[in-house]
């Protein structure tokens, strides 16, 4: 409860007391590791996570906690390895599939992230977070209809989820439906006033009040939805056009002389 309330220092004391009472309390070591990770103390976080695994090496939960810590610390490759260790021990571990999906998204492996999210949904059709991951991944792939479907489902499961509202805001922003996008960003900020992801989207809406700025944003959003490699292709075309214009101008100048 203290961790969910972001009272990390108090949670740390609570788990330290639990370990003081029972030094071989594997779960307390793992959760203490999470506290240290959230407090930005890497070495202590990993020390307690590995201690939990040594105490209960065959329990999927200890490997999952280590994977969460590694992912939070930005060590994605090691996090993937640890979450797979958890799934080896418990193949029906919904939270582990969700974490694996996030890791794939962070590593720009979007299709694999969608598959991992689908595996979580098969185990728990009410997992709003998995639908959110699907929505984010399909949005990044430019599949706006699939993104809207997944995120609408997430919102139906958890109507007061600021992440679902923010993600839907970006879907409608990409569609050019600025009014609906603004509504979802406002709802996200109503639920979490400090939600930076939603705040960035809402600022785009405010900047887009100017028609020229809106046109620029819309072109950028369109560009973002194009397949990988499109940017290099477009840059190549642009350079060819610039070179052709320069060549023609030079030819006209020489002809005039």
mmCIF file of C-alpha atoms in Angstrom:
data_model
loop_
_atom_site.group_PDB
_atom_site.id
_atom_site.type_symbol
_atom_site.label_atom_id
_atom_site.label_comp_id
_atom_site.label_asym_id
_atom_site.label_seq_id
_atom_site.Cartn_x
_atom_site.Cartn_y
_atom_site.Cartn_z
ATOM 1 C CA UNK A 1 0.000 0.000 0.000
ATOM 2 C CA UNK A 2 2.781 2.419 0.861
ATOM 3 C CA UNK A 3 4.505 1.753 -2.474
ATOM 4 C CA UNK A 4 1.274 2.349 -4.385
ATOM 5 C CA UNK A 5 0.900 5.638 -2.512
ATOM 6 C CA UNK A 6 4.482 6.561 -3.547
ATOM 7 C CA UNK A 7 5.547 6.727 0.102
ATOM 8 C CA UNK A 8 8.817 5.013 -0.693
ATOM 9 C CA UNK A 9 10.804 5.985 2.395
ATOM 10 C CA UNK A 10 8.076 4.691 4.699
ATOM 11 C CA UNK A 11 7.782 1.490 2.659
ATOM 12 C CA UNK A 12 11.554 0.998 2.944
ATOM 13 C CA UNK A 13 11.336 1.202 6.742
ATOM 14 C CA UNK A 14 8.422 -1.250 6.746
ATOM 15 C CA UNK A 15 10.342 -3.867 4.740
ATOM 16 C CA UNK A 16 13.531 -3.325 6.742
ATOM 17 C CA UNK A 17 11.520 -4.068 9.888
ATOM 18 C CA UNK A 18 10.087 -7.203 8.264
ATOM 19 C CA UNK A 19 13.606 -8.390 7.400
ATOM 20 C CA UNK A 20 14.751 -7.566 10.931
ATOM 21 C CA UNK A 21 12.059 -9.915 12.227
ATOM 22 C CA UNK A 22 12.783 -12.576 9.600
ATOM 23 C CA UNK A 23 16.111 -12.201 7.738
ATOM 24 C CA UNK A 24 15.074 -14.943 5.301
ATOM 25 C CA UNK A 25 11.832 -13.268 4.223
ATOM 26 C CA UNK A 26 12.361 -13.475 0.437
ATOM 27 C CA UNK A 27 9.367 -11.314 -0.498
ATOM 28 C CA UNK A 28 10.425 -8.557 1.904
ATOM 29 C CA UNK A 29 13.906 -8.526 0.345
ATOM 30 C CA UNK A 30 12.415 -8.256 -3.142
ATOM 31 C CA UNK A 31 10.029 -5.467 -2.190
ATOM 32 C CA UNK A 32 12.813 -3.639 -0.387
ATOM 33 C CA UNK A 33 14.770 -3.889 -3.634
ATOM 34 C CA UNK A 34 11.834 -2.245 -5.425
ATOM 35 C CA UNK A 35 11.858 0.565 -2.835
ATOM 36 C CA UNK A 36 15.560 1.192 -3.374
ATOM 37 C CA UNK A 37 15.074 1.181 -7.157
ATOM 38 C CA UNK A 38 12.299 3.766 -6.863
ATOM 39 C CA UNK A 39 14.541 5.825 -4.604
ATOM 40 C CA UNK A 40 17.308 5.671 -7.215
ATOM 41 C CA UNK A 41 19.687 3.448 -5.232
ATOM 42 C CA UNK A 42 20.798 0.840 -7.762
ATOM 43 C CA UNK A 43 23.276 -1.274 -5.795
ATOM 44 C CA UNK A 44 21.004 -1.788 -2.785
ATOM 45 C CA UNK A 45 18.057 -2.532 -5.089
ATOM 46 C CA UNK A 46 19.923 -5.325 -6.867
ATOM 47 C CA UNK A 47 21.482 -6.625 -3.660
ATOM 48 C CA UNK A 48 18.085 -7.286 -2.069
ATOM 49 C CA UNK A 49 16.512 -8.604 -5.271
ATOM 50 C CA UNK A 50 19.288 -11.188 -5.688
ATOM 51 C CA UNK A 51 19.018 -12.014 -1.979
ATOM 52 C CA UNK A 52 15.343 -12.819 -2.500
ATOM 53 C CA UNK A 53 16.201 -15.108 -5.425
ATOM 54 C CA UNK A 54 18.866 -16.908 -3.389
ATOM 55 C CA UNK A 55 16.300 -17.535 -0.670
ATOM 56 C CA UNK A 56 13.585 -18.743 -3.077
ATOM 57 C CA UNK A 57 15.219 -19.589 -6.427
ATOM 58 C CA UNK A 58 12.270 -21.589 -7.775
ATOM 59 C CA UNK A 59 9.620 -18.977 -7.040
ATOM 60 C CA UNK A 60 8.570 -17.004 -10.108
ATOM 61 C CA UNK A 61 7.779 -13.954 -7.977
ATOM 62 C CA UNK A 62 11.390 -13.307 -6.991
ATOM 63 C CA UNK A 63 12.550 -13.414 -10.615
ATOM 64 C CA UNK A 64 9.689 -11.125 -11.609
ATOM 65 C CA UNK A 65 10.664 -8.564 -8.956
ATOM 66 C CA UNK A 66 14.272 -8.611 -10.172
ATOM 67 C CA UNK A 67 13.038 -8.114 -13.750
ATOM 68 C CA UNK A 68 10.911 -5.148 -12.648
ATOM 69 C CA UNK A 69 13.884 -3.571 -10.875
ATOM 70 C CA UNK A 70 16.215 -4.101 -13.833
ATOM 71 C CA UNK A 71 13.629 -2.638 -16.219
ATOM 72 C CA UNK A 72 13.168 0.397 -13.963
ATOM 73 C CA UNK A 73 16.944 0.874 -13.883
ATOM 74 C CA UNK A 74 17.035 0.815 -17.680
ATOM 75 C CA UNK A 75 18.829 -2.526 -17.982
ATOM 76 C CA UNK A 76 16.395 -3.902 -20.555
ATOM 77 C CA UNK A 77 18.320 -6.922 -21.818
ATOM 78 C CA UNK A 78 18.885 -8.278 -18.306
ATOM 79 C CA UNK A 79 15.265 -7.489 -17.416
ATOM 80 C CA UNK A 80 14.037 -9.566 -20.356
ATOM 81 C CA UNK A 81 16.189 -12.477 -19.241
ATOM 82 C CA UNK A 82 14.830 -12.292 -15.689
ATOM 83 C CA UNK A 83 11.192 -12.030 -16.722
ATOM 84 C CA UNK A 84 11.673 -15.098 -18.919
ATOM 85 C CA UNK A 85 13.091 -16.884 -15.869
ATOM 86 C CA UNK A 86 9.849 -16.019 -14.079
ATOM 87 C CA UNK A 87 7.724 -17.330 -16.974
ATOM 88 C CA UNK A 88 9.738 -20.554 -17.077
ATOM 89 C CA UNK A 89 8.706 -21.153 -13.483
ATOM 90 C CA UNK A 90 5.109 -19.909 -13.903
ATOM 91 C CA UNK A 91 3.896 -19.968 -17.540
ATOM 92 C CA UNK A 92 0.542 -18.400 -16.599
ATOM 93 C CA UNK A 93 1.988 -15.304 -14.939
ATOM 94 C CA UNK A 94 -0.060 -12.413 -16.327
ATOM 95 C CA UNK A 95 2.020 -9.624 -14.767
ATOM 96 C CA UNK A 96 5.197 -11.158 -16.205
ATOM 97 C CA UNK A 97 3.763 -11.071 -19.737
ATOM 98 C CA UNK A 98 2.752 -7.439 -19.172
ATOM 99 C CA UNK A 99 6.271 -6.550 -18.033
ATOM 100 C CA UNK A 100 7.751 -8.432 -20.994
ATOM 101 C CA UNK A 101 5.486 -6.448 -23.331
ATOM 102 C CA UNK A 102 6.701 -3.154 -21.815
ATOM 103 C CA UNK A 103 10.315 -4.258 -22.224
ATOM 104 C CA UNK A 104 9.694 -5.055 -25.891
ATOM 105 C CA UNK A 105 8.111 -1.638 -26.426
ATOM 106 C CA UNK A 106 11.050 0.085 -24.766
ATOM 107 C CA UNK A 107 13.403 -1.855 -27.065
ATOM 108 C CA UNK A 108 11.359 -0.865 -30.133
ATOM 109 C CA UNK A 109 10.232 -4.461 -30.751
ATOM 110 C CA UNK A 110 6.613 -3.477 -31.252
ATOM 111 C CA UNK A 111 5.246 -6.632 -32.865
ATOM 112 C CA UNK A 112 6.707 -8.787 -30.086
ATOM 113 C CA UNK A 113 5.235 -6.388 -27.547
ATOM 114 C CA UNK A 114 1.783 -6.863 -29.076
ATOM 115 C CA UNK A 115 2.154 -10.656 -28.896
ATOM 116 C CA UNK A 116 3.220 -10.522 -25.231
ATOM 117 C CA UNK A 117 0.257 -8.233 -24.443
ATOM 118 C CA UNK A 118 -2.077 -10.678 -26.196
ATOM 119 C CA UNK A 119 -0.713 -13.493 -24.043
ATOM 120 C CA UNK A 120 -1.491 -11.433 -20.937
ATOM 121 C CA UNK A 121 -5.022 -10.765 -22.231
ATOM 122 C CA UNK A 122 -5.597 -14.485 -22.854
ATOM 123 C CA UNK A 123 -4.768 -15.124 -19.194
ATOM 124 C CA UNK A 124 -6.713 -12.096 -17.921
ATOM 125 C CA UNK A 125 -9.227 -10.510 -20.335
ATOM 126 C CA UNK A 126 -9.716 -7.724 -17.789
ATOM 127 C CA UNK A 127 -6.089 -6.578 -17.875
ATOM 128 C CA UNK A 128 -6.406 -2.917 -18.869
ATOM 129 C CA UNK A 129 -2.642 -2.437 -18.860
ATOM 130 C CA UNK A 130 -2.192 -5.098 -21.553
ATOM 131 C CA UNK A 131 -4.792 -3.367 -23.752
ATOM 132 C CA UNK A 132 -2.948 -0.091 -23.185
ATOM 133 C CA UNK A 133 0.287 -1.689 -24.376
ATOM 134 C CA UNK A 134 -1.495 -2.974 -27.475
ATOM 135 C CA UNK A 135 -2.830 0.514 -28.082
ATOM 136 C CA UNK A 136 0.576 2.172 -27.754
ATOM 137 C CA UNK A 137 2.285 -0.373 -29.998
ATOM 138 C CA UNK A 138 -0.350 -0.249 -32.737
ATOM 139 C CA UNK A 139 -0.363 3.558 -32.578
ATOM 140 C CA UNK A 140 3.398 3.594 -33.123
ATOM 141 C CA UNK A 141 2.893 1.217 -36.048
ATOM 142 C CA UNK A 142 0.389 3.666 -37.556
ATOM 143 C CA UNK A 143 -2.581 1.304 -37.073
ATOM 144 C CA UNK A 144 -4.964 3.891 -35.663
ATOM 145 C CA UNK A 145 -8.120 1.737 -35.825
ATOM 146 C CA UNK A 146 -6.457 -1.100 -33.889
ATOM 147 C CA UNK A 147 -5.060 1.388 -31.392
ATOM 148 C CA UNK A 148 -8.450 2.976 -30.784
ATOM 149 C CA UNK A 149 -10.093 -0.436 -30.348
ATOM 150 C CA UNK A 150 -7.531 -1.612 -27.794
ATOM 151 C CA UNK A 151 -7.559 1.647 -25.825
ATOM 152 C CA UNK A 152 -11.348 1.897 -25.816
ATOM 153 C CA UNK A 153 -11.409 -1.604 -24.324
ATOM 154 C CA UNK A 154 -8.859 -0.556 -21.686
ATOM 155 C CA UNK A 155 -11.012 2.450 -20.812
ATOM 156 C CA UNK A 156 -14.133 0.313 -20.583
ATOM 157 C CA UNK A 157 -12.345 -1.948 -18.092
ATOM 158 C CA UNK A 158 -10.963 0.985 -16.059
ATOM 159 C CA UNK A 159 -12.933 4.169 -16.857
ATOM 160 C CA UNK A 160 -10.800 6.289 -14.520
ATOM 161 C CA UNK A 161 -7.444 5.247 -15.960
ATOM 162 C CA UNK A 162 -5.439 8.374 -16.919
ATOM 163 C CA UNK A 163 -3.056 6.368 -19.120
ATOM 164 C CA UNK A 164 -5.908 5.084 -21.295
ATOM 165 C CA UNK A 165 -7.297 8.599 -21.677
ATOM 166 C CA UNK A 166 -3.875 10.010 -22.599
ATOM 167 C CA UNK A 167 -3.180 7.267 -25.128
ATOM 168 C CA UNK A 168 -6.585 7.787 -26.737
ATOM 169 C CA UNK A 169 -5.787 11.487 -26.852
ATOM 170 C CA UNK A 170 -2.749 10.736 -28.976
ATOM 171 C CA UNK A 171 -4.755 8.429 -31.255
ATOM 172 C CA UNK A 172 -7.265 11.203 -31.978
ATOM 173 C CA UNK A 173 -4.463 13.743 -32.305
ATOM 174 C CA UNK A 174 -2.930 11.577 -35.035
ATOM 175 C CA UNK A 175 -6.355 11.367 -36.680
ATOM 176 C CA UNK A 176 -6.722 15.143 -36.699
ATOM 177 C CA UNK A 177 -9.703 15.041 -34.328
ATOM 178 C CA UNK A 178 -8.326 17.725 -32.041
ATOM 179 C CA UNK A 179 -11.524 18.246 -30.049
ATOM 180 C CA UNK A 180 -11.796 14.596 -28.986
ATOM 181 C CA UNK A 181 -8.059 14.483 -28.316
ATOM 182 C CA UNK A 182 -8.349 17.511 -26.051
ATOM 183 C CA UNK A 183 -11.209 15.881 -24.135
ATOM 184 C CA UNK A 184 -9.115 12.784 -23.403
ATOM 185 C CA UNK A 185 -6.032 14.789 -22.401
ATOM 186 C CA UNK A 186 -8.201 16.889 -20.070
ATOM 187 C CA UNK A 187 -9.661 13.719 -18.511
ATOM 188 C CA UNK A 188 -6.179 12.269 -18.020
ATOM 189 C CA UNK A 189 -4.994 15.457 -16.295
ATOM 190 C CA UNK A 190 -8.146 15.594 -14.176
ATOM 191 C CA UNK A 191 -7.291 12.121 -12.875
ATOM 192 C CA UNK A 192 -3.560 12.826 -12.558
ATOM 193 C CA UNK A 193 -2.636 16.546 -12.738
ATOM 194 C CA UNK A 194 1.095 15.715 -12.827
ATOM 195 C CA UNK A 195 0.887 13.221 -15.710
ATOM 196 C CA UNK A 196 3.618 14.560 -18.011
ATOM 197 C CA UNK A 197 2.686 12.301 -20.942
ATOM 198 C CA UNK A 198 -0.830 13.758 -20.993
ATOM 199 C CA UNK A 199 0.464 17.278 -20.353
ATOM 200 C CA UNK A 200 2.696 17.092 -23.437
ATOM 201 C CA UNK A 201 -0.294 16.098 -25.562
ATOM 202 C CA UNK A 202 -2.437 18.870 -24.113
ATOM 203 C CA UNK A 203 0.317 21.409 -24.859
ATOM 204 C CA UNK A 204 0.287 20.233 -28.479
ATOM 205 C CA UNK A 205 -3.446 20.980 -28.543
ATOM 206 C CA UNK A 206 -2.849 24.487 -27.188
ATOM 207 C CA UNK A 207 -0.028 25.153 -29.664
ATOM 208 C CA UNK A 208 -2.278 23.892 -32.453
ATOM 209 C CA UNK A 209 -4.774 26.697 -31.877
ATOM 210 C CA UNK A 210 -2.698 28.626 -34.419
ATOM 211 C CA UNK A 211 -3.513 27.247 -37.909
ATOM 212 C CA UNK A 212 0.094 27.319 -39.151
ATOM 213 C CA UNK A 213 1.379 25.536 -36.036
ATOM 214 C CA UNK A 214 -1.458 23.005 -36.355
ATOM 215 C CA UNK A 215 -0.470 22.275 -39.951
ATOM 216 C CA UNK A 216 3.154 21.716 -38.902
ATOM 217 C CA UNK A 217 2.104 19.382 -36.068
ATOM 218 C CA UNK A 218 -0.189 17.417 -38.382
ATOM 219 C CA UNK A 219 2.627 16.941 -40.902
ATOM 220 C CA UNK A 220 4.958 15.746 -38.157
ATOM 221 C CA UNK A 221 2.352 13.305 -36.853
ATOM 222 C CA UNK A 222 1.798 11.989 -40.367
ATOM 223 C CA UNK A 223 5.541 11.559 -40.783
ATOM 224 C CA UNK A 224 5.742 9.678 -37.457
ATOM 225 C CA UNK A 225 3.190 7.124 -38.699
ATOM 226 C CA UNK A 226 5.184 6.186 -41.771
ATOM 227 C CA UNK A 227 7.120 2.887 -41.927
ATOM 228 C CA UNK A 228 10.661 2.674 -40.611
ATOM 229 C CA UNK A 229 13.158 3.797 -43.197
ATOM 230 C CA UNK A 230 10.701 6.251 -44.708
ATOM 231 C CA UNK A 231 12.621 9.153 -43.180
ATOM 232 C CA UNK A 232 15.835 8.234 -44.991
ATOM 233 C CA UNK A 233 13.902 7.718 -48.227
ATOM 234 C CA UNK A 234 12.208 11.129 -47.872
ATOM 235 C CA UNK A 235 15.541 12.770 -47.053
ATOM 236 C CA UNK A 236 17.066 11.229 -50.176
ATOM 237 C CA UNK A 237 14.209 12.532 -52.338
ATOM 238 C CA UNK A 238 14.558 15.985 -50.775
ATOM 239 C CA UNK A 239 18.295 16.094 -51.508
ATOM 240 C CA UNK A 240 17.663 15.045 -55.113
ATOM 241 C CA UNK A 241 15.057 17.800 -55.506
ATOM 242 C CA UNK A 242 17.401 20.402 -53.981
ATOM 243 C CA UNK A 243 20.231 19.257 -56.253
ATOM 244 C CA UNK A 244 17.947 19.400 -59.307
ATOM 245 C CA UNK A 245 16.795 22.922 -58.442
ATOM 246 C CA UNK A 246 20.380 24.056 -57.898
ATOM 247 C CA UNK A 247 21.394 22.498 -61.230
ATOM 248 C CA UNK A 248 18.539 24.215 -63.103
ATOM 249 C CA UNK A 249 19.305 27.585 -61.486
ATOM 250 C CA UNK A 250 22.941 27.258 -62.455
ATOM 251 C CA UNK A 251 21.980 26.295 -66.024
ATOM 252 C CA UNK A 252 19.639 29.299 -66.352
ATOM 253 C CA UNK A 253 22.323 31.603 -64.955
ATOM 254 C CA UNK A 254 24.942 30.368 -67.414
ATOM 255 C CA UNK A 255 22.455 30.629 -70.300
ATOM 256 C CA UNK A 256 21.701 34.241 -69.339
ATOM 257 C CA UNK A 257 25.377 35.061 -69.384
#
